[in-house]
Coordinates of C-alpha atoms in Angstrom, one line a residue:
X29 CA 176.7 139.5 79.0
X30 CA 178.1 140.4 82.0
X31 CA 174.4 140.2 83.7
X32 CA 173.7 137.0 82.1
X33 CA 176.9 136.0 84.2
X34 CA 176.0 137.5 87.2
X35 CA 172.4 135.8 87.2
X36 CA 174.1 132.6 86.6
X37 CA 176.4 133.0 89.5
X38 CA 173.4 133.9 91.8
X39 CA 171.7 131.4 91.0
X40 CA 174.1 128.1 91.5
X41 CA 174.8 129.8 94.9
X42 CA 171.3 130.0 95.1
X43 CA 171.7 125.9 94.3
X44 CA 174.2 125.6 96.5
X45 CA 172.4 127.3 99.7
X46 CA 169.4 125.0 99.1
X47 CA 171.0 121.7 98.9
X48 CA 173.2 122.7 102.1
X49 CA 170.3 123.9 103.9
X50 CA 169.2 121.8 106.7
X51 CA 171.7 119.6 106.5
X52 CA 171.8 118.8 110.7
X53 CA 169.2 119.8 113.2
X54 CA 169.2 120.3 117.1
X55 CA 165.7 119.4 119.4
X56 CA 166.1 120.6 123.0
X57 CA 164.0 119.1 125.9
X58 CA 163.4 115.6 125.2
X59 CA 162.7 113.8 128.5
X60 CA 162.3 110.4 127.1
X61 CA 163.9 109.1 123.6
X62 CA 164.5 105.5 122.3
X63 CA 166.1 104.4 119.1
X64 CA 162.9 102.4 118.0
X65 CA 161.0 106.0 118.6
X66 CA 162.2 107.4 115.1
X67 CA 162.7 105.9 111.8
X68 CA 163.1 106.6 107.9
X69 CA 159.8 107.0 106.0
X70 CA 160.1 104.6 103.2
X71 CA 158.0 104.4 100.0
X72 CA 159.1 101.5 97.7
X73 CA 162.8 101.9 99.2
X74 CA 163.3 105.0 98.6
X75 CA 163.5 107.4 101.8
X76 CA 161.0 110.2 101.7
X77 CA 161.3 111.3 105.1
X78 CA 162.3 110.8 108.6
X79 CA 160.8 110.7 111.9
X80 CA 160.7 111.4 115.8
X81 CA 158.5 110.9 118.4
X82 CA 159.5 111.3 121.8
X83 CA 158.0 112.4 125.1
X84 CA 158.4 116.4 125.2
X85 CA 157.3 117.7 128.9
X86 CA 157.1 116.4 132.3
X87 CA 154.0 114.4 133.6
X88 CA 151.1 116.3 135.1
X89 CA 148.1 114.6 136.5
X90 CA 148.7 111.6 135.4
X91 CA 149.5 112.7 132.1
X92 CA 152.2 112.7 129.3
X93 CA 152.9 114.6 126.4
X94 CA 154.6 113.9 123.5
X95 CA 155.6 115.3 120.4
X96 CA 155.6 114.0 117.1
X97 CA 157.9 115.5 114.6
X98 CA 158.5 114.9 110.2
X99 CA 161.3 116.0 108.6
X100 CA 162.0 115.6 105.0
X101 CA 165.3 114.3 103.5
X102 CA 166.8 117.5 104.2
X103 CA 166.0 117.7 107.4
X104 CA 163.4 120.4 107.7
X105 CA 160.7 119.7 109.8
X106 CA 157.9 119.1 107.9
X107 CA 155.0 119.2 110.7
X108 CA 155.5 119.2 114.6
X109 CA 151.9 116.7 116.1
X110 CA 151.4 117.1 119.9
X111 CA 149.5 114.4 121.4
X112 CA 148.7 113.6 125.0
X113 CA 148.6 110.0 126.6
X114 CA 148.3 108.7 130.4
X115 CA 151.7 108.1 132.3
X116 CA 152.5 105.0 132.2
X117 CA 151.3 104.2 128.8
X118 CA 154.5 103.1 126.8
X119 CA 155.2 102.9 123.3
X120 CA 155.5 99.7 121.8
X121 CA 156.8 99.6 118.1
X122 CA 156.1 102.2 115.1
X123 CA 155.7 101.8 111.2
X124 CA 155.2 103.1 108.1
X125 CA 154.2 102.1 105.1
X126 CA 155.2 104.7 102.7
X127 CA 152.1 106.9 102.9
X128 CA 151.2 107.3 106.9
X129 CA 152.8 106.4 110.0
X130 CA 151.5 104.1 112.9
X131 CA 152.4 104.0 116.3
X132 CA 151.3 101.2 119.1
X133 CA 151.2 102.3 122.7
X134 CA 150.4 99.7 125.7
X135 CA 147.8 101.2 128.2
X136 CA 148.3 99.4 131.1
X137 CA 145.4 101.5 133.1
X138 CA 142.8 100.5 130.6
X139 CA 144.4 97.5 129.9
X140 CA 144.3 98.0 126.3
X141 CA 146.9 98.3 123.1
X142 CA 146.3 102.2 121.1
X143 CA 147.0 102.0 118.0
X144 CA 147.0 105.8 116.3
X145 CA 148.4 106.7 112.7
X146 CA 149.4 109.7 110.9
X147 CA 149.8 111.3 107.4
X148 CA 153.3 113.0 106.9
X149 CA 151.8 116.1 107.5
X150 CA 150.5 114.9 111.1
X151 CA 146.9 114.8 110.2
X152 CA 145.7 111.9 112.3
X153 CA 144.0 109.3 110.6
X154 CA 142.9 106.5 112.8
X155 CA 142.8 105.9 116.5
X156 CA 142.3 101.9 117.6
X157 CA 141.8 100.5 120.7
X158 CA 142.4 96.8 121.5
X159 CA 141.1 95.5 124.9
X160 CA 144.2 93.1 126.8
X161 CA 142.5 91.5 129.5
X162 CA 143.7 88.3 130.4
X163 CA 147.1 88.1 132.3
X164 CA 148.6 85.5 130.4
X165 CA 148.1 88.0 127.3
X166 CA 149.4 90.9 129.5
X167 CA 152.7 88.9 130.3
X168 CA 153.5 88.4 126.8
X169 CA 152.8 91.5 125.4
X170 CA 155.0 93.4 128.0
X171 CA 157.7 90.9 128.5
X172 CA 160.9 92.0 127.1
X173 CA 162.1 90.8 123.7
X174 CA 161.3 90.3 120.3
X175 CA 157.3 90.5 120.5
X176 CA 156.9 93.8 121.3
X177 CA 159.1 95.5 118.4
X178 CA 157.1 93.4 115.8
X179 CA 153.7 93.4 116.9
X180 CA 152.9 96.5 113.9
X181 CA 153.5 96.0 110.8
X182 CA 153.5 98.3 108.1
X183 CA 151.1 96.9 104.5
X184 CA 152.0 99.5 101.6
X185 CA 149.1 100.5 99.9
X186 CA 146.3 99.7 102.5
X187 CA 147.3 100.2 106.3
X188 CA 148.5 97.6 109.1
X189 CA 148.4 94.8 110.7
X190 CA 148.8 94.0 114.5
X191 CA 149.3 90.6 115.3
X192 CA 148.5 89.5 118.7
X193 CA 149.0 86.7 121.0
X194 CA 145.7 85.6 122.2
X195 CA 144.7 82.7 125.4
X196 CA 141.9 80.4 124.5
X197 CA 142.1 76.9 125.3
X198 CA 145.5 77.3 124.1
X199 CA 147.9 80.2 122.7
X200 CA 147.0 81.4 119.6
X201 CA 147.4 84.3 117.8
X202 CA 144.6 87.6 116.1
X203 CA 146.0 89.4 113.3
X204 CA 144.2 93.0 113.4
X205 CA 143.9 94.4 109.9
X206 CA 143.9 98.3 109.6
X207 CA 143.1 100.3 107.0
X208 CA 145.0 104.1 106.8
X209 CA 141.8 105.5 104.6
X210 CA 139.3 107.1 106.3
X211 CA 135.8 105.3 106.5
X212 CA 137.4 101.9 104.9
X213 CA 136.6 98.9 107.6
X214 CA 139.7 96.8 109.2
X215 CA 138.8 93.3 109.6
X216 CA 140.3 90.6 112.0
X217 CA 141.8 86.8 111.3
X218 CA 142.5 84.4 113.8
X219 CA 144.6 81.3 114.7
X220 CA 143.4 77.8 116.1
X221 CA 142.3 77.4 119.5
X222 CA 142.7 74.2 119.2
X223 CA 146.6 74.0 118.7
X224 CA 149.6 76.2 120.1
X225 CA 149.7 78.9 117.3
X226 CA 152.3 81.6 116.6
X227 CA 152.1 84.1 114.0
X228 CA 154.9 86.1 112.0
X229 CA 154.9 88.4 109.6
X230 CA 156.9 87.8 106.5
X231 CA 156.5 90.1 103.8
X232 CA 153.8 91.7 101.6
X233 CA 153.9 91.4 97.5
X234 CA 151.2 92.9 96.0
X235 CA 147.8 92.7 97.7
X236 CA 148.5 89.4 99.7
X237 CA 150.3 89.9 103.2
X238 CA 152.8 86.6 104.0
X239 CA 152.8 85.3 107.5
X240 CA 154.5 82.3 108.9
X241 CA 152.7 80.4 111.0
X242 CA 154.3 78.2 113.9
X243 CA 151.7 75.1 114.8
X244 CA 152.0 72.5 117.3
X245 CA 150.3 70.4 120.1
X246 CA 151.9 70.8 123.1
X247 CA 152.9 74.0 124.5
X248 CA 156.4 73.6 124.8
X249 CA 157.1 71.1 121.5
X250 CA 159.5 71.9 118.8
X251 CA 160.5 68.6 117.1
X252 CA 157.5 68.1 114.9
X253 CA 156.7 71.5 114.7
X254 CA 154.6 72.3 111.4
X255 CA 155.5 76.0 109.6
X256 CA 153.2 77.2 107.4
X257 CA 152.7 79.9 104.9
X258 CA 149.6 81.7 105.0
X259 CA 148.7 84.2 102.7
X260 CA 145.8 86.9 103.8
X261 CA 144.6 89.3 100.7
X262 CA 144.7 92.3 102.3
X263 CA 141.7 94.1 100.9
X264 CA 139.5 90.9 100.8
X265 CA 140.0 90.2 103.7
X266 CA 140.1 86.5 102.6
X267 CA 142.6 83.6 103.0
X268 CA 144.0 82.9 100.3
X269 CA 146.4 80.0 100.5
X270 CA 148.2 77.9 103.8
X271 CA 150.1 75.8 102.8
X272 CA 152.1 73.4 105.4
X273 CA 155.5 72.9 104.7
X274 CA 156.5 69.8 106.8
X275 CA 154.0 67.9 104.8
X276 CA 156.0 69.0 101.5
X277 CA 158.8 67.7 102.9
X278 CA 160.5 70.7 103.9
X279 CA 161.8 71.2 107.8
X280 CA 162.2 74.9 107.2
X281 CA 162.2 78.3 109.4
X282 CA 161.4 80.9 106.9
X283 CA 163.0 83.9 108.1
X284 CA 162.7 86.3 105.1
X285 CA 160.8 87.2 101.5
X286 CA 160.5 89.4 99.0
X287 CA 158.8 90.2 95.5
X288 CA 160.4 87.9 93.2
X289 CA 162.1 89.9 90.3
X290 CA 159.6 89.0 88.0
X291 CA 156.5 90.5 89.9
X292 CA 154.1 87.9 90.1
X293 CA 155.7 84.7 92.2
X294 CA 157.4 85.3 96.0
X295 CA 160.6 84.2 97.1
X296 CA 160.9 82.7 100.7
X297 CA 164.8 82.5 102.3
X298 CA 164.6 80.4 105.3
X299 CA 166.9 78.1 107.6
X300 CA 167.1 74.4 106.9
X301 CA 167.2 71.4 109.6
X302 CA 167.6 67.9 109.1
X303 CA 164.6 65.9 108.7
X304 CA 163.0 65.1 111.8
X305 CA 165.0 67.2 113.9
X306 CA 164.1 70.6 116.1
X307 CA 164.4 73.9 114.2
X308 CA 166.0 75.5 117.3
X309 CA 169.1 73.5 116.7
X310 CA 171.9 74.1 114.3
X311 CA 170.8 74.7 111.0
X312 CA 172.7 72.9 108.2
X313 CA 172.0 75.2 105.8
X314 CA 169.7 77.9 103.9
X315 CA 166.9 77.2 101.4
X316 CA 165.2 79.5 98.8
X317 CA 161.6 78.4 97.8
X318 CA 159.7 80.4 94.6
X319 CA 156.0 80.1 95.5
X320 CA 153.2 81.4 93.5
X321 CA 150.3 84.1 95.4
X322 CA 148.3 80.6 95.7
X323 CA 150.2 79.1 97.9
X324 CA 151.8 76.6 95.4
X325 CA 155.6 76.0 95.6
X326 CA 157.1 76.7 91.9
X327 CA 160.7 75.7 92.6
X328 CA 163.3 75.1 95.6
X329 CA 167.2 75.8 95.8
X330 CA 169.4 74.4 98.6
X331 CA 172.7 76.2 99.9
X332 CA 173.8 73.1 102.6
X333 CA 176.9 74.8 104.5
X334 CA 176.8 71.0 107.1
X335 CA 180.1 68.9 105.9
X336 CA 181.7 72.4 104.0
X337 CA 182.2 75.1 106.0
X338 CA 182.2 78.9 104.5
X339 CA 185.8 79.8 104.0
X340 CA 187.7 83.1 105.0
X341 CA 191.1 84.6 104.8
X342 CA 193.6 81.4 105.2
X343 CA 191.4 78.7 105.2
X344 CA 189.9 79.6 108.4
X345 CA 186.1 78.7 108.9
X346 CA 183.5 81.6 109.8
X347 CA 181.5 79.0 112.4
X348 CA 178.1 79.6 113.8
X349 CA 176.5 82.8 111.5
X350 CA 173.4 84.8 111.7
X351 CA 171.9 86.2 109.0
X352 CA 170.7 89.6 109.1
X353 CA 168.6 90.0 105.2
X354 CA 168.7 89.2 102.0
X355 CA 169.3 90.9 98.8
X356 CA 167.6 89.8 95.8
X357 CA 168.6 91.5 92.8
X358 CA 167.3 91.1 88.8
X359 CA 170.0 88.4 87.6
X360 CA 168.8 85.8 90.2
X361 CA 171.5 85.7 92.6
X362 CA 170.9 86.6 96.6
X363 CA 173.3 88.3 98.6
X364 CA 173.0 87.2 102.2
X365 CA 174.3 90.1 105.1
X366 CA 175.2 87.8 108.6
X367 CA 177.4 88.4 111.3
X368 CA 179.9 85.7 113.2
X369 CA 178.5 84.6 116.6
X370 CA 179.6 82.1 118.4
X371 CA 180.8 81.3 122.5
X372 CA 183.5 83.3 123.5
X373 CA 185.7 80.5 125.8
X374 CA 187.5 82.5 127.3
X375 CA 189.0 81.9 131.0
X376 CA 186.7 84.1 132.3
X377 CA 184.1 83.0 131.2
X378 CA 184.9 79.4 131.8
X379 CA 185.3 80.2 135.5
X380 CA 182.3 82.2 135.8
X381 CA 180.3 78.8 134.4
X382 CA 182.3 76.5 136.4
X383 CA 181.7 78.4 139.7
X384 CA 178.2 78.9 139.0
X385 CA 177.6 75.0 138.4
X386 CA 179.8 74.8 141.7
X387 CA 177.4 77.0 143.8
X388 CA 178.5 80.1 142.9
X389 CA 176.6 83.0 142.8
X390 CA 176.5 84.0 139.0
X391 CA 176.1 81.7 136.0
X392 CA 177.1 83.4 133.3
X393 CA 177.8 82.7 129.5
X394 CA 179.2 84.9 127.1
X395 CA 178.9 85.6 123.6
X396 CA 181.4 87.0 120.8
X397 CA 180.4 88.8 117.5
X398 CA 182.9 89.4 114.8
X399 CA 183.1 89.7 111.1
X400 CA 180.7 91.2 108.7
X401 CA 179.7 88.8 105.8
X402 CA 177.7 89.4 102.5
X403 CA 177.5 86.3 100.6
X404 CA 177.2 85.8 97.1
X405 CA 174.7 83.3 95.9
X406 CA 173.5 82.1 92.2
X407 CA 170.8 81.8 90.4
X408 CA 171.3 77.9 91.7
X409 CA 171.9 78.9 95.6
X410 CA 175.2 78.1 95.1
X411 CA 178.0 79.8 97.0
X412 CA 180.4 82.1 93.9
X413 CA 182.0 84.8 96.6
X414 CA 182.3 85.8 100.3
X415 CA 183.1 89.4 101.1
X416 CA 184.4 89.7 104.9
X417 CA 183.9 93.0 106.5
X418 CA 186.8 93.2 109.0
X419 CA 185.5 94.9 111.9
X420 CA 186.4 94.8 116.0
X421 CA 185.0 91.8 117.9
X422 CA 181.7 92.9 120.4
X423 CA 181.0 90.6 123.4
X424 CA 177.4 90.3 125.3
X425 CA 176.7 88.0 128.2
X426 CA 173.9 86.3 129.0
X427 CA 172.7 85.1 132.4
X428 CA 172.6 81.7 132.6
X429 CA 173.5 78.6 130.5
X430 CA 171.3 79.3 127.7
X431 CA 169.5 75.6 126.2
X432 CA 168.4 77.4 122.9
X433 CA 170.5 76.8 119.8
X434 CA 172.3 79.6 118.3
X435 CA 169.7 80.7 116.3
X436 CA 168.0 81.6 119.6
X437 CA 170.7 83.3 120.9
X438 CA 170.9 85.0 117.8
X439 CA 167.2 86.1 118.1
X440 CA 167.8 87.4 121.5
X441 CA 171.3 89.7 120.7
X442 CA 169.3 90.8 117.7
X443 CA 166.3 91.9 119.9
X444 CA 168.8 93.5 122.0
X445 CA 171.1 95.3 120.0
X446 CA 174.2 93.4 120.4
X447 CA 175.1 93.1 116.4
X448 CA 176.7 95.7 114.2
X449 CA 175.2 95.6 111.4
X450 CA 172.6 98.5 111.0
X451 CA 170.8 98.4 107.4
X452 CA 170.9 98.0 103.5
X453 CA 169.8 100.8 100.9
X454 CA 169.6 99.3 96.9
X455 CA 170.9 101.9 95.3
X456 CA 170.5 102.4 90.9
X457 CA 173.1 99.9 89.9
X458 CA 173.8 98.1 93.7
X459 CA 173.6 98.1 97.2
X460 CA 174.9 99.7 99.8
X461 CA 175.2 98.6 103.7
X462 CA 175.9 100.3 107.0
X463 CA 176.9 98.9 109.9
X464 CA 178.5 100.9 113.2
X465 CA 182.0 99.2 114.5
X466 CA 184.0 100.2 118.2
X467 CA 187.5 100.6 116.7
X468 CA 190.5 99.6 118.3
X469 CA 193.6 100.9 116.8
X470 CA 197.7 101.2 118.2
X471 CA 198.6 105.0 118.4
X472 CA 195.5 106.5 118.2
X473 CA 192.4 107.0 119.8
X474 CA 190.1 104.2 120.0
X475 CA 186.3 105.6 118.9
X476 CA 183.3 104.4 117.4
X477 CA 183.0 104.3 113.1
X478 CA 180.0 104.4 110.9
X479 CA 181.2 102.0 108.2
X480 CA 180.1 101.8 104.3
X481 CA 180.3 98.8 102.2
X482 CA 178.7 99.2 98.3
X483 CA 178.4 96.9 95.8
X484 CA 178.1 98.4 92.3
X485 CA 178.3 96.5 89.4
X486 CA 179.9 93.7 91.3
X487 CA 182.3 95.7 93.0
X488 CA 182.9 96.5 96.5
X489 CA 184.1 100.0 98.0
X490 CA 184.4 100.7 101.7
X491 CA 183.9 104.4 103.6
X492 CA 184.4 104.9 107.3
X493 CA 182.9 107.6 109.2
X494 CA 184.0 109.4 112.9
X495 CA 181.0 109.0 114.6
X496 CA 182.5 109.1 118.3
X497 CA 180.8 111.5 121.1
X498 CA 182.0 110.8 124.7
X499 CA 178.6 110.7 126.9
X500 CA 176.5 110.2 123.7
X501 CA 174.1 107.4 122.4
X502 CA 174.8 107.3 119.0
X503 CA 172.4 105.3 116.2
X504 CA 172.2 105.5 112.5
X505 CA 169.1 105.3 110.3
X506 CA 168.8 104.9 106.2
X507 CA 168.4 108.5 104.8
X508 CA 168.7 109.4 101.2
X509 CA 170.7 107.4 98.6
X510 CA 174.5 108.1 99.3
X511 CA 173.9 109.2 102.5
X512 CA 173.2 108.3 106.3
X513 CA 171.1 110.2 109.2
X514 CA 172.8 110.2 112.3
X515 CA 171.3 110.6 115.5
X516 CA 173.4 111.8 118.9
X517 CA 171.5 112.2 122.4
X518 CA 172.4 113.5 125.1
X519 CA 170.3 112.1 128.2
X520 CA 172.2 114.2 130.7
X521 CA 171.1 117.1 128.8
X522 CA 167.8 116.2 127.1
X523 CA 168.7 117.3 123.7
X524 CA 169.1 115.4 120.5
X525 CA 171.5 116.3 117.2
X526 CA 170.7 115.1 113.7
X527 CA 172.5 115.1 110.7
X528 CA 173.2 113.8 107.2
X529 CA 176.8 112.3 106.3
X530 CA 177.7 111.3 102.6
X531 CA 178.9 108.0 102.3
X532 CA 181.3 107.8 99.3
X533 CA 180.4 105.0 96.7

């Protein structure tokens, strides 16, 4: 007996060492790290994995090299990849679909994009090379914004695709199909070159990849514009549907999608403008379309927010909002996750636009985020429940008077980093969201929080996490359910720190 007891003993320690083991990780010598270098591997949702690529040694002869390094959820590394590239190659975006990972480097000596992906145990499974001639090309693909950070995107079960924007007679677009399995053939689709042509990826259900698809006739023409979903079967190669929704009657931006809960149809989530009108303006509401993998629209639901505001504590309105994603779960209702954003007025501001308009020397406006919002929608798209997420106000300024609408604006402190909010995880019976808040208390020390908010059953619960470092870039990243990866480096010292926080739910 008393051996049976002893076993038992050794063994949950045994338990115990294991599921504490690894829990945080040090790498030493990085001399060149950005957030959008590492990333959770994702299959289905569910985080398998985590990666880092960063440049690991100084540049000789022209040359740079880099290391790529997987780490299960744990954080042990699974494989170290070392890869060389030419100096001043830079890397653009990186993806995975579950099963590999990709990663898109600009070659500015050749003058071409490399596209080279990976299994998770760093065996390399495709090298691509895309020749960028033209300057016009060029310009857009290194010009800073939103373009270069979704150029890859990731197609469970098959590869990815690299969408392009091309010069003919006009702008178009190429969308660059590639396959992860050895020996299977990419294939390539392209826009109009006879119409301005913009393409953006949506979502993928099934085998059919969802793109929306911006259409006009003059470069620099928005009222009018037509927006059309096109679906591309992803292992045909084929078309399978385009389907314009201005002539449905529908002056939509589609910003989001996902499977529909009953796994056949897709929902679309997109922004809704008065007929007629410019989608860069103010939107005057949202609009949830059901449309079959053909192409053909099934049903629509309006949410119209123009004429009655969204409510908050005391009546007060929440203003200009941008969403962030949407949550779709089996009962038909669609939690949408936004942030407040609208023009700080402050005197400061005022006078900075006022002197600038004078003659000044700077023309500056500024910008103010503040609350969190998730809000509850029906199966109708009607508005049940808003949950407010108190967190400190951020300001960003942006040089200039800026013409765009706020959706714009939106679009560019997204691309930038300005908002809070950081991800969503679905977890067995919810959700759970993370965002990262600068708090500002009386009587003690103001520092920066990892914040929690889950949803089960309905119900919300909050957690708050101590993430403050003084001389430390600090970033979170989805990790395994109930828990968070955070990331600390240290430029000064070229190191980086990793590890795994619980968030209580």
């Amino acid at each position: 007996m008393k051996t049976k007891i002893i076993l038992i003993l050794s063994l949950l320690s045994l338990f115990i060492v294991f599921d504490s083991f690894a829990q945080s990780m040090q790498i030493n010598e990085i001399f060149k790290l950005k957030q959008k270098q590492s990333g959770s591997i994702n299959n289905n949702g569910v985080v398998e994995g985590h990666y880092i690529f960063y440049t690991s040694g100084k540049p000789k002869k022209g040359i740079q090299k880099h290391t790529l390094r997987i780490l299960d959820t744990e954080l042990n590394i699974v494989t170290d990849k070392y890869l060389q590239l030419d100096q001043k190659a830079v890397l653009l975006n990186a993806a995975t679909n579950g099963r590999s990972l990709a990663f898109r480097f600009w070659d500015p000596k050749n003058k071409r994009i490399v596209t080279k992906g990976y299994g998770f145990k760093g065996e390399a499974l495709f090298t691509k090379n895309l020749s960028i001639v033209k300057g016009h090309e060029i310009a857009m693909l290194t010009a800073a914004g939103v373009n270069t950070d979704f150029g890859l995107v990731a197609i469970p079960d098959y590869g990815y695709a690299q969408i392009v924007t091309r010069k003919e007679k006009k702008f178009t677009y190429s969308i660059h199909f590639i396959s992860d399995v050895k020996g299977q053939k990419g294939f390539v689709k392209r826009g109009s070159s006879e119409k301005y042509e913009g393409a953006t990826n949506i979502c993928t259900v099934g085998d059919v990849m969802i793109n929306l698809i911006s259409s006009r006739d003059k470069t620099f023409k928005v009222k009018g514009m037509d927006m059309q979903v096109q679906g591309i079967n992803v292992k045909t190669g084929k078309q399978t549907f385009k389907t314009s929704l201005l002539s449905k009657g529908y002056n939509t931006l589609i910003i989001n999608g996902a499977p529909h809960p009953d796994g056949e149809n897709i929902i679309l989530y997109g922004l809704n403008f008065p007929e007629g009108e410019k989608i860069t303006g103010k939107s005057i509401g949202m609009i949830k379309l059901v449309v079959t993998q053909e192409g053909k629209v099934l049903d629509d639901k309006t949410f119209d927010w123009q004429g009655k505001s969204i409510k908050l504590d005391e009546g007060e309105e929440a203003g200009n909002i941008f969403v962030h994603d949407f949550i779709t779960i089996e009962n038909g209702h669609t939690y949408m996750i936004a942030e407040q954003i609208n023009l700080n007025v402050g005197g400061s501001v005022a006078s900075s636009v006022v002197s600038g308009l004078l003659g000044g020397s700077t023309v500056n406006t500024q910008f103010k985020i503040d609350d969190l919002l998730i809000l509850e929608l029906d199966k109708n798209f009607d508005l049940i429940d808003v949950e407010i997420v108190d967190k400190s106000r951020n300001n960003f300024t942006i040089e200039g008077i800026p013409f765009g609408g706020i959706l714009a604006i939106g679009m560019m402190a997204d691309a930038y980093g300005y908002f809070d909010y950081s991800y969503f995880q679905m977890l067995d019976e919810g959700f759970q969201i993370a965002y990262i808040d600068y708090e500002r208390q009386k009587g003690t020390k103001n520092g920066l929080v990892l914040g929690g908010v889950t949803n089960i059953d309905g119900e919300y619960s909050y957690d708050k996490i101590d993430i403050s470092n003084k001389g430390v870039e600090t970033w979170v990243k989805k990790a395994k359910p109930g828990y968070v990866l955070i990331y600390d480096y240290i430029k000064k010292e070229k190191s980086l720190s990793l590890r795994l926080e619980k968030i209580n739910f």
